[in-house]
Coordinates of C-alpha atoms in Angstrom, one line a residue:
M1 CA 0.0 0.0 0.0
I2 CA 1.3 3.5 -0.9
K3 CA 0.3 6.7 0.8
T4 CA 2.1 9.7 -0.4
R5 CA 1.2 13.3 -0.3
L6 CA -1.7 15.3 1.3
F7 CA -3.5 17.8 -1.0
A8 CA -4.3 21.0 0.9
V9 CA -4.3 24.7 0.3
S10 CA -1.2 26.3 1.8
A11 CA -1.2 29.4 4.0
L12 CA 0.7 31.2 1.3
S13 CA -2.0 30.4 -1.2
L14 CA -4.7 31.7 1.2
A15 CA -2.7 34.9 1.7
V16 CA -2.5 35.4 -2.1
L17 CA -6.3 34.8 -2.4
A18 CA -7.0 37.3 0.4
G19 CA -4.7 39.9 -1.3
C20 CA -6.6 39.5 -4.5
G21 CA -9.9 40.2 -2.8
G22 CA -10.7 36.7 -1.9
S23 CA -12.5 36.1 1.3
S24 CA -10.4 34.9 4.2
S25 CA -13.4 33.5 6.1
S26 CA -13.5 29.8 6.9
D27 CA -16.3 29.5 4.5
S28 CA -14.0 30.1 1.5
I29 CA -11.3 27.8 2.5
P30 CA -11.3 24.8 0.2
P31 CA -11.7 21.5 1.9
V32 CA -8.7 19.3 2.5
V33 CA -8.6 16.4 0.1
E34 CA -7.5 13.3 1.9
P35 CA -5.3 11.2 -0.2
V36 CA -6.7 7.8 -0.9
P37 CA -3.9 5.2 -0.5
F38 CA -3.3 2.7 -3.3
S39 CA -3.3 -1.0 -2.7
F40 CA -1.8 -3.2 -5.4
V41 CA -3.5 -6.4 -4.5
E42 CA -6.9 -6.6 -6.3
A43 CA -6.6 -3.0 -7.5
T44 CA -9.2 -1.8 -10.1
V45 CA -9.1 1.0 -12.6
S46 CA -11.5 2.9 -10.4
S47 CA -9.4 2.5 -7.3
L48 CA -6.3 3.5 -9.2
H49 CA -7.9 6.7 -10.6
T50 CA -9.3 7.7 -7.2
S51 CA -5.9 7.4 -5.7
L52 CA -4.2 9.3 -8.5
E53 CA -6.8 12.1 -8.3
T54 CA -6.4 12.5 -4.6
G55 CA -2.6 12.4 -4.5
G56 CA -2.5 9.0 -2.8
V57 CA -0.1 7.7 -5.4
T58 CA 1.8 8.8 -8.6
C59 CA 1.8 6.9 -11.8
E60 CA 5.5 6.2 -11.4
E61 CA 4.9 4.7 -8.0
V62 CA 2.2 2.5 -9.5
V63 CA 4.4 1.1 -12.3
Q64 CA 7.4 0.7 -10.0
G65 CA 5.2 -1.1 -7.5
Y66 CA 4.0 -3.7 -10.0
I67 CA 7.6 -4.2 -11.2
D68 CA 8.6 -4.8 -7.6
R69 CA 5.8 -7.3 -7.3
I70 CA 7.0 -9.1 -10.4
H71 CA 10.5 -9.3 -9.0
A72 CA 9.3 -10.5 -5.6
Y73 CA 6.8 -13.1 -6.7
D74 CA 7.6 -14.0 -10.2
D75 CA 11.4 -13.9 -10.5
D76 CA 12.9 -14.4 -7.0
G77 CA 14.7 -17.6 -7.8
T78 CA 12.7 -19.7 -5.3
A79 CA 10.7 -22.8 -5.9
T80 CA 7.4 -20.8 -5.6
E81 CA 8.2 -18.1 -8.3
L82 CA 5.3 -18.0 -10.7
R83 CA 7.3 -17.6 -14.0
S84 CA 4.4 -15.7 -15.5
V85 CA 6.3 -12.7 -16.9
V86 CA 8.9 -13.0 -19.6
N87 CA 9.9 -9.4 -20.1
I88 CA 9.5 -6.0 -18.4
N89 CA 9.0 -3.0 -20.7
P90 CA 12.2 -0.8 -20.5
D91 CA 10.1 2.3 -21.2
A92 CA 7.3 1.7 -18.7
L93 CA 8.7 3.9 -16.0
F94 CA 9.6 6.6 -18.5
E95 CA 6.0 6.7 -19.7
A96 CA 4.7 6.8 -16.1
R97 CA 7.0 9.7 -15.3
E98 CA 5.8 11.6 -18.3
K99 CA 2.2 11.1 -17.2
D100 CA 3.1 12.5 -13.8
L101 CA 4.8 15.5 -15.3
N102 CA 1.7 16.4 -17.3
F103 CA -0.9 15.4 -14.7
E104 CA -1.7 18.9 -13.5
V105 CA -2.5 19.8 -17.1
T106 CA -4.1 16.6 -18.5
G107 CA -5.5 14.9 -15.4
I108 CA -6.8 11.5 -16.1
D109 CA -7.2 11.9 -19.9
G110 CA -8.1 8.3 -20.8
P111 CA -10.3 5.5 -19.5
L112 CA -7.2 3.3 -18.9
Y113 CA -4.9 6.1 -17.8
C114 CA -1.8 4.8 -16.1
V115 CA -3.2 1.2 -16.0
P116 CA -0.4 -1.4 -16.2
V117 CA -1.4 -3.9 -18.8
L118 CA 0.4 -7.3 -19.4
P119 CA -0.1 -8.7 -22.9
K120 CA 0.4 -12.3 -23.7
D121 CA 3.7 -12.7 -25.6
N122 CA 2.1 -13.4 -28.9
F123 CA 0.8 -9.8 -29.1
N124 CA 3.2 -7.5 -31.0
T125 CA 4.9 -4.8 -28.9
K126 CA 7.3 -2.5 -30.6
Q127 CA 9.2 -1.9 -27.3
M128 CA 9.9 -5.6 -26.6
P129 CA 10.3 -8.9 -28.5
T130 CA 7.3 -11.1 -29.3
T131 CA 8.4 -14.7 -28.9
G132 CA 5.3 -16.8 -28.8
G133 CA 7.0 -18.6 -26.0
A134 CA 9.8 -19.9 -28.3
I135 CA 13.5 -19.2 -28.0
A136 CA 13.6 -19.4 -31.8
F137 CA 11.8 -16.0 -31.7
Q138 CA 13.5 -14.4 -28.8
Y139 CA 14.8 -11.5 -30.8
N140 CA 11.7 -11.0 -33.0
R141 CA 11.0 -7.2 -32.9
P142 CA 8.0 -6.3 -34.9
L143 CA 8.1 -2.7 -36.0
E144 CA 4.6 -1.8 -34.8
D145 CA 2.3 -2.7 -31.9
A146 CA -0.6 -5.1 -32.5
Y147 CA -3.8 -3.2 -33.3
T148 CA -5.2 -4.0 -29.9
V149 CA -2.0 -3.0 -28.1
R150 CA -2.0 0.3 -29.9
R151 CA -5.6 0.9 -28.9
L152 CA -4.9 0.1 -25.3
R153 CA -2.0 2.7 -25.3
E154 CA -4.4 5.2 -26.9
A155 CA -6.8 4.7 -24.0
G156 CA -3.9 5.6 -21.6
A157 CA -2.6 2.2 -20.6
I158 CA 1.1 1.5 -19.9
I159 CA 2.3 -1.9 -21.3
I160 CA 4.3 -3.1 -18.3
G161 CA 5.8 -6.3 -19.9
K162 CA 4.9 -9.5 -21.7
A163 CA 3.3 -12.6 -20.2
N164 CA 4.7 -16.2 -20.5
M165 CA 2.5 -18.6 -22.5
D166 CA 2.3 -22.1 -23.9
E167 CA 4.9 -22.3 -26.6
F168 CA 3.2 -21.4 -30.0
A169 CA -0.1 -21.4 -28.0
F170 CA -0.1 -25.2 -28.5
G171 CA -1.6 -26.4 -25.2
Y172 CA -2.9 -26.0 -21.6
T173 CA 0.3 -26.8 -19.5
G174 CA 1.8 -23.3 -19.6
A175 CA 5.2 -24.5 -20.8
S176 CA 7.6 -22.4 -22.9
S177 CA 11.3 -22.6 -23.8
V178 CA 11.6 -18.9 -23.0
R179 CA 10.7 -19.1 -19.3
G180 CA 9.6 -22.6 -18.4
L181 CA 6.4 -23.7 -16.6
V182 CA 4.0 -21.1 -15.4
K183 CA 2.7 -21.9 -11.9
N184 CA -0.8 -21.5 -10.6
A185 CA -1.1 -18.4 -8.4
Y186 CA -3.3 -20.2 -5.9
D187 CA -1.3 -23.4 -5.6
Q188 CA 2.3 -23.4 -7.0
S189 CA 2.2 -27.2 -7.2
K190 CA -0.5 -26.9 -9.9
G191 CA -0.5 -25.6 -13.5
A192 CA -2.0 -22.3 -14.6
G193 CA -3.8 -23.7 -17.6
G194 CA -3.1 -22.3 -21.1
S195 CA -2.3 -21.1 -23.5
S196 CA -2.6 -17.7 -21.9
S197 CA -1.1 -19.1 -18.8
G198 CA 1.2 -16.3 -17.9
T199 CA -1.5 -13.7 -18.2
G200 CA -3.8 -15.8 -16.0
S201 CA -1.3 -16.3 -13.2
A202 CA 0.1 -12.8 -13.3
I203 CA -3.3 -11.0 -13.2
A204 CA -4.5 -13.4 -10.5
A205 CA -1.5 -12.5 -8.4
S206 CA -1.8 -8.8 -9.0
L207 CA 1.4 -8.5 -10.9
A208 CA -0.4 -6.1 -13.3
M209 CA -3.9 -4.7 -13.3
M210 CA -5.2 -6.5 -16.4
G211 CA -3.9 -8.5 -19.4
T212 CA -4.6 -9.8 -22.8
G213 CA -5.0 -13.4 -23.9
S214 CA -5.6 -15.1 -27.2
D215 CA -8.2 -17.9 -27.6
T216 CA -8.3 -20.6 -30.4
G217 CA -10.0 -23.3 -28.4
G218 CA -10.1 -22.2 -24.7
S219 CA -6.9 -20.3 -24.1
I220 CA -8.5 -17.2 -22.5
R221 CA -11.1 -19.0 -20.6
V222 CA -9.2 -22.0 -19.1
P223 CA -6.4 -19.9 -17.4
S224 CA -9.0 -17.3 -16.4
S225 CA -11.1 -20.0 -14.7
L226 CA -8.0 -21.3 -12.9
G227 CA -7.0 -17.8 -11.9
G228 CA -10.4 -16.7 -10.6
L229 CA -10.6 -14.1 -13.4
V230 CA -13.1 -12.7 -15.8
G231 CA -12.1 -13.7 -19.3
I232 CA -13.9 -12.8 -22.5
R233 CA -13.6 -14.6 -25.8
P234 CA -15.3 -12.0 -28.1
S235 CA -17.4 -12.7 -31.2
L236 CA -14.9 -13.7 -33.8
K237 CA -15.0 -10.6 -36.0
L238 CA -15.2 -8.0 -33.2
V239 CA -11.5 -7.7 -32.3
S240 CA -8.7 -7.3 -34.9
Q241 CA -6.2 -10.1 -35.1
D242 CA -3.5 -7.9 -36.8
G243 CA -0.2 -8.2 -34.9
I244 CA -1.2 -11.3 -32.9
M245 CA 1.0 -14.4 -33.7
P246 CA -1.5 -16.9 -35.0
L247 CA -2.3 -20.5 -34.2
A248 CA -5.3 -20.9 -36.5
S249 CA -6.6 -17.6 -38.0
W250 CA -10.0 -19.3 -38.8
Q251 CA -10.8 -19.3 -35.1
D252 CA -8.2 -17.2 -33.3
T253 CA -9.2 -14.1 -31.4
G254 CA -7.7 -11.8 -28.7
G255 CA -9.6 -10.8 -25.6
P256 CA -9.3 -9.3 -22.1
M257 CA -8.4 -11.1 -18.8
C258 CA -9.2 -9.1 -15.7
R259 CA -10.1 -9.4 -12.0
T260 CA -13.4 -7.7 -12.4
V261 CA -16.2 -7.4 -14.9
E262 CA -16.0 -3.6 -15.0
D263 CA -12.3 -3.6 -15.9
C264 CA -12.9 -6.1 -18.7
A265 CA -15.7 -3.8 -20.0
L266 CA -13.1 -1.0 -20.1
M267 CA -10.7 -3.2 -21.9
M268 CA -13.3 -4.3 -24.4
D269 CA -13.9 -0.6 -25.2
A270 CA -10.3 -0.2 -26.0
M271 CA -9.8 -3.5 -27.9
V272 CA -12.7 -3.4 -30.3
G273 CA -12.9 -1.3 -33.5
F274 CA -12.6 -1.5 -37.2
D275 CA -9.1 -2.3 -38.6
E276 CA -8.4 -1.9 -42.3
S277 CA -5.5 -4.3 -42.1
P278 CA -5.8 -7.4 -44.3
H279 CA -4.7 -9.4 -41.2
A280 CA -7.6 -8.1 -39.1
N281 CA -9.9 -11.1 -40.1
Q282 CA -12.9 -8.9 -39.7
R283 CA -15.3 -10.4 -42.2
I284 CA -18.8 -9.5 -43.0
S285 CA -20.2 -12.9 -42.1
F286 CA -19.2 -16.2 -40.6
E287 CA -18.2 -17.9 -43.8
I288 CA -14.4 -18.5 -44.1
D289 CA -14.4 -16.9 -47.6
A290 CA -16.6 -13.9 -46.7
P291 CA -15.0 -10.6 -47.7
L292 CA -13.4 -8.3 -45.2
M293 CA -15.2 -5.3 -43.9
T294 CA -14.2 -2.2 -45.7
S295 CA -15.1 0.7 -43.4
E296 CA -15.9 1.8 -39.8
E297 CA -19.5 2.3 -40.8
E298 CA -19.8 -1.2 -42.1
Y299 CA -18.1 -2.6 -39.0
K300 CA -20.5 -0.8 -36.7
S301 CA -23.5 -1.8 -38.7
I302 CA -22.6 -5.5 -38.6
T303 CA -21.4 -5.7 -35.0
G304 CA -23.6 -3.2 -33.3
V305 CA -20.7 -2.3 -31.1
P306 CA -21.9 0.0 -28.3
D307 CA -20.3 3.4 -27.5
T308 CA -19.1 1.8 -24.2
Y309 CA -19.6 -1.6 -22.7
T310 CA -19.6 0.1 -19.3
D311 CA -23.2 1.1 -20.0
Y312 CA -24.2 -2.5 -19.2
L313 CA -22.7 -2.6 -15.8
D314 CA -26.0 -3.2 -14.0
A315 CA -25.8 -4.4 -10.4
N316 CA -29.3 -5.7 -10.8
G317 CA -28.4 -7.4 -14.1
L318 CA -29.6 -10.8 -12.9
N319 CA -33.2 -9.6 -12.2
G320 CA -35.3 -10.7 -15.1
A321 CA -32.4 -12.5 -16.9
R322 CA -33.3 -15.8 -18.6
I323 CA -30.5 -18.4 -18.3
G324 CA -30.5 -21.7 -20.0
V325 CA -28.4 -24.2 -18.0
V326 CA -26.8 -26.9 -20.1
R327 CA -26.7 -29.8 -17.7
D328 CA -25.1 -32.1 -20.3
L329 CA -21.9 -29.9 -20.0
F330 CA -21.6 -30.6 -16.2
G331 CA -19.0 -33.2 -15.6
E332 CA -18.7 -35.6 -12.7
N333 CA -16.4 -33.6 -10.4
E334 CA -18.3 -33.1 -7.2
T335 CA -16.3 -30.0 -6.2
V336 CA -17.0 -28.2 -9.4
N337 CA -20.6 -29.1 -9.4
A338 CA -21.2 -28.1 -5.8
V339 CA -19.8 -24.6 -6.4
M340 CA -21.9 -24.4 -9.6
E341 CA -25.1 -25.3 -7.8
E342 CA -24.5 -22.6 -5.2
A343 CA -24.0 -20.1 -8.0
L344 CA -27.2 -21.1 -9.7
A345 CA -29.1 -20.8 -6.5
A346 CA -27.8 -17.3 -5.9
M347 CA -28.7 -16.3 -9.5
E348 CA -32.3 -17.5 -9.0
A349 CA -32.6 -15.8 -5.7
A350 CA -31.6 -12.5 -7.4
G351 CA -34.5 -12.7 -9.8
A352 CA -33.1 -14.7 -12.7
T353 CA -35.1 -17.5 -14.4
L354 CA -33.0 -20.6 -14.7
E355 CA -34.2 -23.5 -16.8
D356 CA -32.4 -26.6 -18.0
V357 CA -31.9 -26.6 -21.7
T358 CA -30.7 -29.2 -24.2
V359 CA -28.4 -28.4 -27.1
D360 CA -29.3 -30.7 -30.0
D361 CA -26.6 -33.0 -31.2
L362 CA -24.2 -31.8 -28.5
G363 CA -22.2 -35.0 -28.8
A364 CA -21.6 -34.5 -32.5
I365 CA -20.7 -30.8 -32.0
L366 CA -18.0 -31.7 -29.4
G367 CA -16.9 -35.0 -30.9
D368 CA -17.2 -34.9 -34.6
Y369 CA -15.4 -31.6 -35.2
S370 CA -12.0 -30.3 -34.4
S371 CA -9.8 -27.3 -34.3
M372 CA -7.9 -26.5 -37.5
S373 CA -4.7 -25.4 -35.8
S374 CA -2.8 -28.3 -37.3
Y375 CA -3.9 -27.3 -40.7
E376 CA -3.5 -23.6 -40.5
F377 CA -0.5 -23.2 -38.3
Q378 CA 2.3 -23.4 -40.9
H379 CA 0.5 -21.2 -43.4
D380 CA -0.6 -18.5 -40.9
L381 CA 2.7 -18.4 -39.0
V382 CA 4.8 -17.9 -42.1
A383 CA 2.4 -15.1 -43.2
Y384 CA 2.8 -13.5 -39.8
L385 CA 6.6 -13.8 -39.8
N386 CA 6.7 -12.0 -43.2
S387 CA 4.5 -9.2 -42.1
W388 CA 7.6 -7.1 -41.2
V389 CA 11.1 -7.1 -42.7
N390 CA 13.9 -8.8 -40.9
V391 CA 16.7 -6.4 -41.9
M392 CA 16.9 -5.1 -38.3
D393 CA 16.2 -8.1 -36.1
G394 CA 17.2 -11.0 -38.5
H395 CA 14.1 -13.0 -37.4
I396 CA 13.2 -16.3 -39.0
Q397 CA 10.8 -16.0 -41.9
T398 CA 10.4 -19.6 -43.1
Y399 CA 8.9 -22.7 -41.5
Q400 CA 11.9 -24.7 -42.3
G401 CA 14.0 -22.1 -40.6
L402 CA 12.0 -22.6 -37.4
L403 CA 12.4 -26.4 -37.6
D404 CA 16.2 -26.0 -38.2
S405 CA 16.7 -23.6 -35.3
G406 CA 15.8 -26.1 -32.6
G407 CA 14.6 -23.1 -30.6
Y408 CA 11.6 -24.8 -29.1
L409 CA 10.7 -27.4 -26.5
P410 CA 12.0 -30.8 -27.5
N411 CA 8.6 -32.5 -27.0
Y412 CA 7.0 -30.1 -29.6
Q413 CA 9.4 -31.2 -32.4
G414 CA 7.0 -34.0 -33.6
S415 CA 4.0 -31.6 -33.5
L416 CA 5.9 -29.0 -35.4
E417 CA 7.1 -31.4 -38.0
Y418 CA 3.6 -32.8 -38.5
R419 CA 2.2 -29.3 -39.0
G420 CA 5.0 -28.7 -41.5
T421 CA 3.7 -31.6 -43.7
I422 CA 0.3 -29.8 -44.2
D423 CA 0.4 -27.2 -47.0
L424 CA -2.9 -25.3 -46.8
N425 CA -2.5 -24.2 -50.4
N426 CA -2.0 -27.8 -51.6
L427 CA -4.1 -30.1 -49.5
T428 CA -4.5 -33.8 -50.4
P429 CA -8.1 -34.9 -51.1
E430 CA -8.4 -36.4 -47.6
Q431 CA -7.0 -33.3 -46.0
Q432 CA -9.4 -31.1 -48.0
A433 CA -12.4 -33.1 -46.9
V434 CA -11.4 -32.6 -43.2
Y435 CA -10.7 -28.9 -43.7
T436 CA -14.0 -28.3 -45.5
K437 CA -15.9 -30.2 -42.8
N438 CA -14.5 -28.0 -40.1
T439 CA -14.6 -24.6 -41.9
V440 CA -17.7 -24.9 -44.0
E441 CA -20.0 -27.5 -42.4
R442 CA -19.1 -27.0 -38.8
P443 CA -20.1 -23.3 -38.3
V444 CA -23.5 -23.9 -39.9
F445 CA -24.2 -27.1 -37.9
V446 CA -23.1 -25.6 -34.6
R447 CA -24.6 -22.1 -34.9
E448 CA -28.0 -23.6 -35.9
R449 CA -28.2 -25.8 -32.8
L450 CA -26.9 -23.2 -30.4
M451 CA -29.4 -20.7 -31.7
R452 CA -32.2 -23.2 -31.2
A453 CA -31.2 -23.6 -27.6
L454 CA -30.9 -19.8 -27.1
D455 CA -34.2 -19.1 -28.9
N456 CA -35.8 -22.1 -27.0
V457 CA -37.3 -23.7 -30.1
D458 CA -37.2 -27.2 -31.5
A459 CA -35.8 -28.4 -34.8
A460 CA -39.0 -27.4 -36.6
G461 CA -38.9 -23.9 -35.2
N462 CA -41.7 -24.5 -32.7
S463 CA -41.5 -22.5 -29.5
L464 CA -40.7 -24.3 -26.3
G465 CA -40.9 -21.2 -24.2
Q466 CA -39.4 -17.8 -23.9
P467 CA -35.9 -17.3 -25.3
Y468 CA -32.8 -17.3 -23.2
D469 CA -30.3 -14.5 -22.8
V470 CA -27.4 -16.8 -22.3
L471 CA -26.5 -20.5 -22.0
L472 CA -24.5 -21.3 -18.8
Y473 CA -22.3 -24.3 -17.9
P474 CA -18.9 -24.9 -16.0
T475 CA -15.9 -23.4 -17.8
M476 CA -14.0 -26.5 -16.9
T477 CA -15.4 -29.9 -15.9
G478 CA -12.5 -30.5 -13.5
L479 CA -9.7 -28.9 -11.6
A480 CA -6.2 -27.6 -12.1
G481 CA -3.7 -30.3 -13.1
D482 CA -0.3 -30.9 -11.4
L483 CA 2.5 -28.7 -12.6
G484 CA 3.6 -29.8 -16.0
G485 CA 0.3 -31.6 -16.7
S486 CA -2.9 -30.4 -18.4
P487 CA -6.0 -29.4 -16.3
S488 CA -9.2 -31.3 -16.5
A489 CA -10.7 -28.8 -18.9
G490 CA -13.2 -30.9 -20.7
S491 CA -14.5 -29.8 -24.1
N492 CA -17.1 -27.1 -23.1
N493 CA -14.7 -24.5 -24.4
R494 CA -15.3 -25.6 -28.0
L495 CA -18.8 -24.1 -28.3
S496 CA -17.6 -20.5 -28.7
P497 CA -14.8 -21.0 -31.3
F498 CA -16.9 -23.6 -33.2
S499 CA -19.8 -21.2 -33.5
Q500 CA -17.9 -17.8 -33.4
F501 CA -20.3 -16.7 -30.6
P502 CA -18.9 -14.8 -27.6
A503 CA -18.3 -16.5 -24.3
L504 CA -17.4 -15.0 -20.9
T505 CA -16.0 -16.9 -17.9
L506 CA -16.1 -15.5 -14.4
P507 CA -15.6 -17.1 -10.9
A508 CA -18.7 -19.0 -9.7
G509 CA -17.0 -19.2 -6.3
M510 CA -14.2 -20.8 -4.4
A511 CA -13.7 -24.5 -3.8
T512 CA -13.0 -24.1 0.0
N513 CA -12.8 -27.9 0.5
L514 CA -9.4 -27.8 -1.3
D515 CA -6.2 -26.7 0.5
P516 CA -5.4 -24.1 -0.6
A517 CA -8.9 -23.0 -1.9
Q518 CA -9.1 -22.7 -5.7
P519 CA -11.5 -20.7 -7.9
I520 CA -14.2 -22.5 -10.0
G521 CA -15.2 -20.7 -13.2
M522 CA -18.5 -20.7 -15.0
E523 CA -19.0 -19.8 -18.6
M524 CA -21.8 -18.0 -20.3
L525 CA -22.3 -18.2 -24.1
G526 CA -24.4 -15.6 -25.9
R527 CA -25.6 -14.8 -29.4
E528 CA -23.2 -13.2 -31.8
Y529 CA -22.2 -9.7 -30.7
A530 CA -24.1 -10.1 -27.4
E531 CA -21.1 -9.1 -25.3
P532 CA -23.3 -6.4 -23.6
T533 CA -25.7 -9.1 -22.3
L534 CA -22.8 -11.3 -21.0
I535 CA -21.3 -8.3 -19.2
K536 CA -24.7 -7.2 -17.7
I537 CA -25.4 -10.7 -16.3
A538 CA -21.8 -11.3 -15.1
Y539 CA -21.6 -7.9 -13.4
G540 CA -24.9 -8.6 -11.6
Y541 CA -23.6 -11.9 -10.3
Q542 CA -20.2 -10.3 -9.3
E543 CA -21.9 -7.6 -7.3
L544 CA -24.3 -10.0 -5.7
V545 CA -21.9 -12.8 -4.7
H546 CA -18.4 -11.2 -4.8
P547 CA -17.0 -14.6 -5.7
R548 CA -13.4 -13.8 -6.3
Q549 CA -10.8 -14.2 -3.6
P550 CA -7.1 -13.3 -4.1
P551 CA -4.4 -15.9 -3.7
T552 CA -2.9 -15.9 -0.2
S553 CA 0.7 -16.4 -1.5
T554 CA 1.1 -13.0 -3.1
P555 CA 0.1 -10.3 -0.5
E556 CA 1.0 -6.7 -0.4
L557 CA 4.8 -6.1 -0.2

């Protein structure tokens, strides 16, 4: 906790006022503004801005304090270090000092003013390398920020560093050749999930205020669930993919990872927007060959993006909400299910209508289709590596160059070599059939069935009752895995990428029967571009239950 200066009007100032004709009576003396101290643990944008405005902290002290926390809990050389951060921005403190110097003139001039943000290390940052977790890319220096990083800066954020991740975003273990295994912030003997593992663990431990993740299958939502965070996988075309190292562009998206719904709403405001880049992947419809959007007006017309997602922060957001509970997505873990049942009861008591709902052909949705990362990785990665010249950094620009470098985890060699055998521009007939099934057939099949569930109609279109606002189910069917192993994630996370519909995970509550207690996440799925609805219901639950508890191993310094 930092408590610095006291804002008050000096005697000299009062004398000057009196000499200029100002009244010297007690009625004219401005009130003393008590500085509000800043606490790093569980800080929010609101608490930061209150402390800055009252003189409780400076921007430099905020940034330095988070850097100190990174050194203390993430890089202290002990067996409990989290290993969630791979780099600290060398310009972060300079940017903070600059904001302090101009504060009397500018004040808080952006919604994310002085907010330390930690992007996943597959988001381009011009001040630091972007490695994707691989030593082969440790010197990769893109010339420009990713679109979303630039937008965060424009909103006033300070990029404090880069977060560790599963190498190439391949898995859920949190392992990279750059920094090793990311540990779970709640229990360092457990994994943090992936692939946005570093962001999940760092934000959970208050090593920064908020972070970014990328999600191909479940890579925002799984580590958010294990870190007790709010994580949003947006509707596929809402957020530009320009400057994010791809895994499979057909279903990749970036999104926010935060400790509160309101902070994620602010991040969404910054991250969305039309991007004219050909790498944005902002298409006019869900088909893989649909043309790119061409203007801001077209983007707004298609997405219906609001002026601000904060307009949907309604503490009574549960009252009147209609929630379809997908029981078929509940696993057999008694701990997860017990926390979920408590959450459902709290929602119902707050005025929400909860009804069990069936998603037609759910087994086929989750079992007959697959991610296309094996098919698209080589093609998309090479396109990304050639999106900036390598005259300055000498970075690898060919897939064979990556294989030859050996700069990756040894156990990924087979996977890399296999992906290298698939040429997206020259697929075999068998490969083409698989690719078509998952890029042409799959979205139609999945979207139709999820819309039936949301609209509460049968296959013939007959009404079964009032429509639902969201579908709800556990984010993960199990718990965190041992360090180095995968968590018991299940396959619930496939619904959002397979349909391109948005999903939000937030803490349902804490599993207090575990030692130490661990958070349990629940996921809500909405219609395309229904992020406002997800935010409204999630905020209502957050304000009712206050389900998040911070890790006990990373207290205030």
